[in-house]
Amino acid sequence: MAKVREVILGVGGGIAAYKSCDLLRRLQERGYQVTVVPTPSSLNFVGAATWEALSGRAVTTQVWERVDEVRHISLANTADALIIAPATADLIARIAAGRADDLLTNLVLAIDVPILIVPAMHPQMWNDPATQSNVATLQSRGFSVMEPAIGRLTGSDIGQGRFPETNEIITKFEEVTEIEKDYFGKRVLITAGGTREAIDPVRYIGNRSSGRQGAAVARAARDRGAQVKMIFANAQLSPDEINDLSGIEIVSVETATEMFTALEEAFPKSDLLVMSAAVADARPSQYSEGKIKKGELRDIALVENPDLLKSIAKLRTKQIVVAFAAETNNDLAAAQAKMEAKGANILYLNNVSNGAIFGSLDTEGFIITSNGAPIPVPLTSKDTLAELLLDQALNQLG
Ligand code: CTP
């Protein structure tokens, strides 16, 4: 499945520019990060301030702005796809001729990603042989060009030239970029990281979970169109990995108790729970307000933490629940029994012997489901496992 996150929305100078405000919003709702690049003349219809406010990103139209960033190249290198909507006859002609007289046309030359052109203009201009020949040129170069819709135009006349409906543009865009938003409309809740149970103000009982697997599931679900919330305990991620979580709602917690409170709040509003957090099985029975002196740090009395997954699964109405089990063996029968005991529908059994998996980018194990034979997962990335788990969960979500 292709991963398209960063989209550039090029806007040409036609009256339909105002309709692209809605297109921008709908793209954002589907989890895309959008940078708007209007042509200078399009600002007569929709100003840069509108685009900046809606996209939350800087908007420039010429290569002479923000020169230090060399924006036509930096945008070209970070984008996964480009939509030009509306594309006017003039803009189509300039692109067909390979001109580079504003930021957008520079970008078109520099970029190497799927490009969707959405023309909108008066039917007489659309049907003019010059425009038709330019469109054919673009198509021969691999651009996807939508047919304008037929209907009422700005004036009183009717014909082919209208800007298509937003949902048609998005459908076409996702077809062109081969994206499947199979989680659109689903709410996915993910716990990640490892809880820490304080002994005193300085020390805690913790574990080696980095939160990487949970983060991978969160990103994958977001990219497949889900609305994602993450309850994250003590993330051990790099700044880049944290940045990659944009568009995901994150609730930070420290202890198992805090995680449970957050789960109780969010679970009823979710369709899928992925319980990837490593929850400490026990916590110190007493928290010491003062730092315990090393001479007195001999025995720490523990009290068992509740099994969050088991407790929350009991509140289930329609939710699908995915559990993880980190074991030092591949005992499938025991894993199946654990899944059932916890009330989960799917369990990923990973073998963590010899320090494997924790903190790593890779994983290896078995996906156990309540409705089929165990699926072996040979050594693969946590991103791939995330996709596999989401595929399984979607089967059961129906
Ligand atoms: N889990 C939980 N609450 C706990 C412990 C674990 O919700 N107090 C969840 C984890 O998030 C994970 C799953 O249960 O999805 C499996 O955890 P694991 O530690 O393998 O199972 P335990 O029930 O602790 O069993 P064991 O005695 O084998 O450690």
XYZ file of C-alpha atoms and ligand atoms in Angstrom:
427
model
C 0.000 0.000 0.000
C 1.456 3.358 -1.010
C 1.972 5.850 1.766
C 0.964 9.356 0.840
C 1.202 11.881 3.604
C 2.558 15.109 2.196
C 0.395 16.586 -0.507
C 0.874 19.816 -2.416
C -2.271 21.573 -3.542
C -1.493 23.837 -6.482
C -4.190 26.423 -7.112
C -4.644 28.150 -10.480
C -6.269 31.526 -11.097
C -9.863 30.523 -11.767
C -13.056 31.284 -9.896
C -13.153 27.626 -8.756
C -10.178 28.450 -6.485
C -12.700 29.056 -3.710
C -13.927 25.471 -4.054
C -10.390 24.268 -3.392
C -10.730 25.550 0.180
C -13.175 22.690 0.714
C -10.859 20.284 -1.096
C -8.051 21.293 1.277
C -10.260 20.651 4.313
C -11.420 17.257 3.084
C -7.825 16.219 2.320
C -6.796 17.190 5.852
C -9.690 15.210 7.300
C -8.392 12.164 5.494
C -5.047 12.545 7.240
C -3.008 14.304 4.551
C -0.633 17.120 5.398
C -1.217 19.759 2.769
C 0.953 22.637 1.583
C -0.836 25.070 -0.711
C 1.030 26.602 -3.642
C -1.206 29.119 -5.430
C -0.277 30.872 -8.644
C 0.135 34.644 -8.214
C -3.032 35.343 -10.242
C -5.134 32.931 -8.162
C -4.643 35.248 -5.190
C -7.238 37.494 -6.880
C -9.798 34.860 -5.942
C -8.483 33.416 -2.683
C -5.764 35.234 -0.761
C -2.639 33.770 0.807
C -4.024 34.502 4.282
C -6.937 32.128 3.706
C -4.632 29.353 2.551
C -2.213 29.918 5.417
C -5.004 29.881 7.979
C -6.614 26.746 6.545
C -3.402 24.797 5.977
C -1.494 26.079 8.993
C 1.522 26.339 6.711
C 3.444 29.098 4.957
C 2.154 30.030 1.518
C 4.343 31.537 -1.205
C 3.821 31.943 -4.935
C 7.230 32.876 -6.361
C 10.718 31.436 -6.196
C 11.830 34.851 -4.931
C 10.215 34.283 -1.547
C 11.935 32.295 1.217
C 14.896 31.910 -1.098
C 17.007 30.378 1.680
C 14.663 27.367 1.706
C 14.847 26.904 -2.101
C 11.191 26.032 -1.819
C 10.590 24.572 -5.286
C 13.221 21.931 -4.529
C 12.520 21.369 -0.843
C 8.785 21.016 -1.517
C 9.485 18.731 -4.471
C 11.639 16.506 -2.264
C 9.180 16.189 0.605
C 5.898 15.833 -1.305
C 4.292 12.467 -1.989
C 1.706 13.785 -4.455
C 0.577 16.964 -6.204
C -2.959 18.055 -7.065
C -3.493 21.121 -9.208
C -7.050 22.298 -8.678
C -8.327 24.301 -10.380
C -6.020 24.199 -13.386
C -6.769 27.030 -15.798
C -6.148 26.958 -19.554
C -3.143 29.217 -19.028
C -1.659 27.055 -16.267
C -2.128 23.890 -18.345
C -0.443 25.622 -21.294
C 2.478 26.774 -19.172
C 2.994 23.280 -17.725
C 2.733 21.688 -21.184
C 5.376 24.121 -22.471
C 7.654 23.304 -19.533
C 7.708 26.905 -18.344
C 8.878 27.835 -14.873
C 7.579 31.329 -14.254
C 6.149 30.948 -10.767
C 6.672 28.637 -7.784
C 4.028 26.133 -8.866
C 5.395 25.622 -12.384
C 8.970 25.390 -11.048
C 7.703 22.752 -8.668
C 5.997 20.774 -11.435
C 9.330 20.538 -13.250
C 11.267 19.574 -10.141
C 8.862 17.046 -8.701
C 8.690 13.316 -9.388
C 5.428 12.137 -7.791
C 1.912 11.362 -9.070
C 0.273 14.576 -10.333
C -3.459 15.079 -10.703
C -4.667 18.035 -12.764
C -8.239 19.217 -12.216
C -9.134 21.632 -15.027
C -11.920 24.187 -14.645
C -12.642 26.839 -17.248
C -15.277 28.015 -19.702
C -16.314 25.186 -22.114
C -15.174 27.218 -25.139
C -11.696 27.413 -23.647
C -11.731 23.733 -22.632
C -12.782 22.658 -26.127
C -10.275 24.892 -27.890
C -7.764 22.749 -29.847
C -4.868 24.456 -28.070
C -6.141 23.400 -24.642
C -7.023 19.906 -25.840
C -3.574 19.479 -27.371
C -1.916 20.702 -24.142
C -3.997 18.249 -22.101
C -2.973 15.410 -24.451
C 0.667 16.451 -23.994
C 0.335 16.311 -20.216
C -1.370 12.912 -20.356
C 1.385 11.568 -22.604
C 3.876 12.639 -19.941
C 2.082 10.688 -17.222
C -0.042 13.416 -15.640
C -3.575 12.391 -14.698
C -6.076 14.930 -15.970
C -9.690 14.889 -14.764
C -12.508 15.680 -17.132
C -14.276 18.873 -16.068
C -17.881 18.346 -15.003
C -20.818 19.413 -17.159
C -23.206 21.980 -15.755
C -23.880 25.604 -15.011
C -20.842 27.894 -15.216
C -20.074 31.204 -13.526
C -22.344 33.042 -15.908
C -25.659 31.796 -17.169
C -24.240 29.374 -19.729
C -24.008 25.629 -19.369
C -21.357 23.212 -20.626
C -18.291 21.135 -19.805
C -15.883 23.156 -17.707
C -17.081 22.998 -14.145
C -14.843 22.075 -11.247
C -15.802 18.503 -10.223
C -17.305 17.764 -6.794
C -14.750 17.518 -3.986
C -15.459 13.831 -3.294
C -14.909 12.988 -6.963
C -11.540 14.749 -6.894
C -10.520 12.852 -3.753
C -11.630 9.515 -5.191
C -9.629 10.206 -8.333
C -6.642 11.384 -6.296
C -6.598 8.207 -4.220
C -6.965 6.149 -7.375
C -4.036 7.951 -8.971
C -1.855 7.580 -5.889
C -3.099 4.031 -5.251
C -4.109 4.744 -1.710
C -6.639 2.689 0.091
C -8.327 4.573 2.913
C -9.919 1.441 4.271
C -9.974 2.822 7.821
C -11.805 6.013 6.926
C -14.492 6.723 9.524
C -12.956 4.294 12.057
C -11.685 5.401 15.451
C -8.550 3.609 16.525
C -7.210 3.724 20.067
C -3.660 2.598 20.723
C -1.702 2.218 23.930
C 2.042 2.352 23.562
C 5.265 2.580 25.513
C 6.012 1.202 28.938
C 4.436 2.307 32.199
C 6.635 3.416 35.084
C 5.648 2.790 38.645
C 7.363 5.133 41.057
C 9.213 3.810 44.083
C 10.265 7.252 45.289
C 10.771 10.632 43.568
C 13.885 9.289 41.844
C 13.319 5.615 41.102
C 10.720 3.565 39.326
C 9.903 0.076 38.138
C 9.768 0.135 34.372
C 10.394 -1.936 31.297
C 12.194 -1.769 27.981
C 9.309 -0.894 25.694
C 10.177 2.010 23.358
C 6.663 2.590 22.026
C 7.880 1.982 18.477
C 5.403 -0.754 17.632
C 2.470 1.285 18.933
C 3.687 4.326 17.005
C 3.921 2.215 13.845
C 0.311 1.061 14.261
C -0.793 4.649 14.920
C 0.882 5.955 11.761
C -0.439 3.113 9.634
C -3.998 3.589 10.920
C -3.778 7.338 10.330
C -2.455 6.798 6.799
C -5.340 4.416 6.114
C -7.788 7.147 7.064
C -8.568 6.378 10.716
C -9.028 8.925 13.452
C -6.278 7.883 15.837
C -5.753 8.422 19.540
C -2.690 7.182 21.338
C -2.252 6.703 25.061
C 1.503 6.911 25.274
C 3.530 5.937 28.324
C 7.074 7.288 28.457
C 7.873 7.310 24.744
C 11.466 6.473 23.886
C 11.367 7.825 20.348
C 13.647 10.091 18.340
C 12.463 13.634 17.519
C 11.903 12.513 13.907
C 9.746 9.616 15.047
C 7.726 11.994 17.228
C 7.298 14.382 14.272
C 5.983 11.479 12.222
C 3.026 11.236 14.587
C 1.404 14.419 13.296
C -2.360 14.208 13.013
C -2.527 11.699 15.872
C -4.024 12.727 19.199
C -1.608 11.789 21.971
C -2.407 11.472 25.671
C 0.787 11.127 27.706
C 0.684 8.988 30.812
C 3.257 7.587 33.183
C 1.721 4.814 35.268
C -0.615 1.869 34.682
C -3.263 3.608 36.766
C -3.091 6.743 34.605
C -3.232 4.596 31.488
C -6.349 2.863 32.769
C -8.110 6.169 33.472
C -7.316 7.361 29.944
C -8.490 4.028 28.492
C -11.798 4.129 30.343
C -12.428 7.534 28.876
C -11.479 6.740 25.290
C -12.412 3.071 24.805
C -16.202 3.485 24.542
C -15.673 5.963 21.671
C -13.387 3.614 19.719
C -13.886 0.904 17.122
C -10.506 -0.751 17.600
C -8.149 -0.951 20.563
C -4.552 -1.961 19.968
C -2.995 -2.661 23.325
C 0.693 -2.526 22.516
C 1.794 -0.889 25.763
C 3.950 -2.875 28.124
C 2.025 -2.382 31.312
C 3.977 -3.000 34.514
C 2.384 -6.020 36.149
C 3.007 -4.632 39.612
C 3.750 -1.387 41.390
C 5.352 -0.611 44.744
C 2.702 -1.024 47.421
C 3.882 2.183 48.966
C 5.303 5.280 47.352
C 7.957 6.975 49.427
C 7.642 10.790 49.399
C 11.308 11.087 50.337
C 14.172 9.518 48.431
C 14.983 6.161 49.982
C 18.594 5.943 51.152
C 20.583 3.225 49.434
C 21.147 1.380 52.691
C 17.394 0.989 53.094
C 16.734 -0.033 49.516
C 16.660 -3.761 50.034
C 13.093 -4.981 49.613
C 10.329 -3.290 47.672
C 6.898 -4.634 48.504
C 4.745 -4.846 45.383
C 1.057 -4.891 44.683
C -0.369 -6.265 41.442
C -1.616 -3.810 38.845
C -4.979 -4.579 37.307
C -4.868 -6.211 33.885
C -5.947 -3.171 31.870
C -6.758 -5.134 28.767
C -8.892 -7.681 30.580
C -10.795 -5.008 32.506
C -11.394 -2.820 29.475
C -12.374 -5.733 27.199
C -15.262 -6.385 29.590
C -16.713 -2.971 28.700
C -16.783 -3.924 25.047
C -19.826 -3.179 22.984
C -18.637 -3.692 19.394
C -14.916 -3.002 19.653
C -12.211 -5.258 18.289
C -9.248 -5.640 20.637
C -5.682 -6.485 19.676
C -3.281 -7.668 22.382
C 0.448 -8.238 22.399
C 2.342 -10.895 24.246
C 6.054 -10.676 24.702
C 7.318 -14.147 25.542
C 10.612 -15.931 25.524
C 9.136 -18.884 23.651
C 6.776 -19.558 20.739
C 4.089 -21.411 22.692
C 1.103 -20.863 20.399
C -1.358 -22.735 22.579
C -0.456 -20.635 25.613
C -0.738 -17.462 23.524
C -4.173 -18.518 22.263
C -5.257 -19.158 25.854
C -3.907 -15.752 26.917
C -5.838 -14.042 24.125
C -9.058 -15.713 25.194
C -8.480 -15.075 28.892
C -7.935 -11.403 28.211
C -10.971 -11.103 25.970
C -8.953 -10.041 22.898
C -9.811 -10.901 19.281
C -6.252 -10.840 17.966
C -2.921 -11.368 19.700
C 0.565 -10.816 18.379
C 3.024 -13.163 19.981
C 6.576 -11.939 19.748
C 9.591 -13.785 20.932
C 11.745 -11.361 22.899
C 14.428 -13.778 23.995
C 18.035 -12.522 23.853
C 16.992 -8.875 24.004
C 15.348 -8.969 20.546
C 12.406 -6.737 19.494
C 12.524 -4.189 22.349
C 13.717 -0.863 20.997
C 14.362 -2.413 17.598
C 12.821 -1.452 14.260
C 12.105 -5.084 13.417
C 9.917 -7.796 14.801
C 9.182 -11.505 14.367
C 6.364 -13.655 15.722
C 2.846 -14.964 15.129
C -0.519 -13.304 14.695
C -3.148 -15.330 16.508
C -6.780 -14.633 15.746
C -10.017 -15.889 17.200
C -11.149 -17.040 13.746
C -8.262 -18.781 11.999
C -4.913 -20.522 12.175
C -1.880 -18.624 13.547
C -0.152 -16.495 10.912
C 3.657 -16.597 11.083
C 5.322 -13.193 10.724
C 8.917 -13.710 9.558
C 11.433 -11.023 10.573
C 9.955 -7.794 9.264
C 9.652 -4.115 10.099
C 7.294 -2.919 12.808
C 5.621 -0.848 10.055
C 4.791 -3.986 8.076
C 3.506 -5.747 11.176
C 1.302 -2.710 11.834
C -0.276 -3.086 8.383
C -0.789 -6.835 8.910
C -2.474 -6.296 12.273
C -4.716 -3.605 10.804
C -5.657 -5.969 7.949
C -6.641 -8.645 10.465
C -8.544 -6.187 12.654
C -10.410 -4.818 9.625
C -11.526 -8.356 8.721
C -13.127 -8.612 12.115
C -14.473 -5.056 12.170
C -16.385 -5.854 8.981
N -1.552 -5.906 29.729
C -2.474 -5.107 30.373
N -2.379 -4.876 31.707
C -1.414 -5.453 32.432
C -0.477 -6.288 31.786
C -0.570 -6.494 30.437
O -3.360 -4.573 29.725
N -1.343 -5.214 33.718
C -1.694 -6.139 28.282
C -0.530 -5.697 27.423
O -0.736 -4.408 26.907
C -0.517 -6.735 26.319
C -1.114 -7.957 26.940
O -1.798 -7.514 28.097
O -1.360 -6.367 25.242
C -0.170 -9.083 27.274
O 0.684 -8.794 28.288
P 1.656 -9.915 28.921
O 2.608 -9.211 29.790
O 2.204 -10.812 27.883
O 0.620 -10.785 29.728
P 0.396 -10.971 31.238
O -1.067 -10.977 31.456
O 1.176 -10.002 32.032
O 0.906 -12.443 31.440
P 2.355 -13.010 31.879
O 2.123 -13.573 33.202
O 2.635 -14.037 30.821
O 3.329 -11.886 31.860
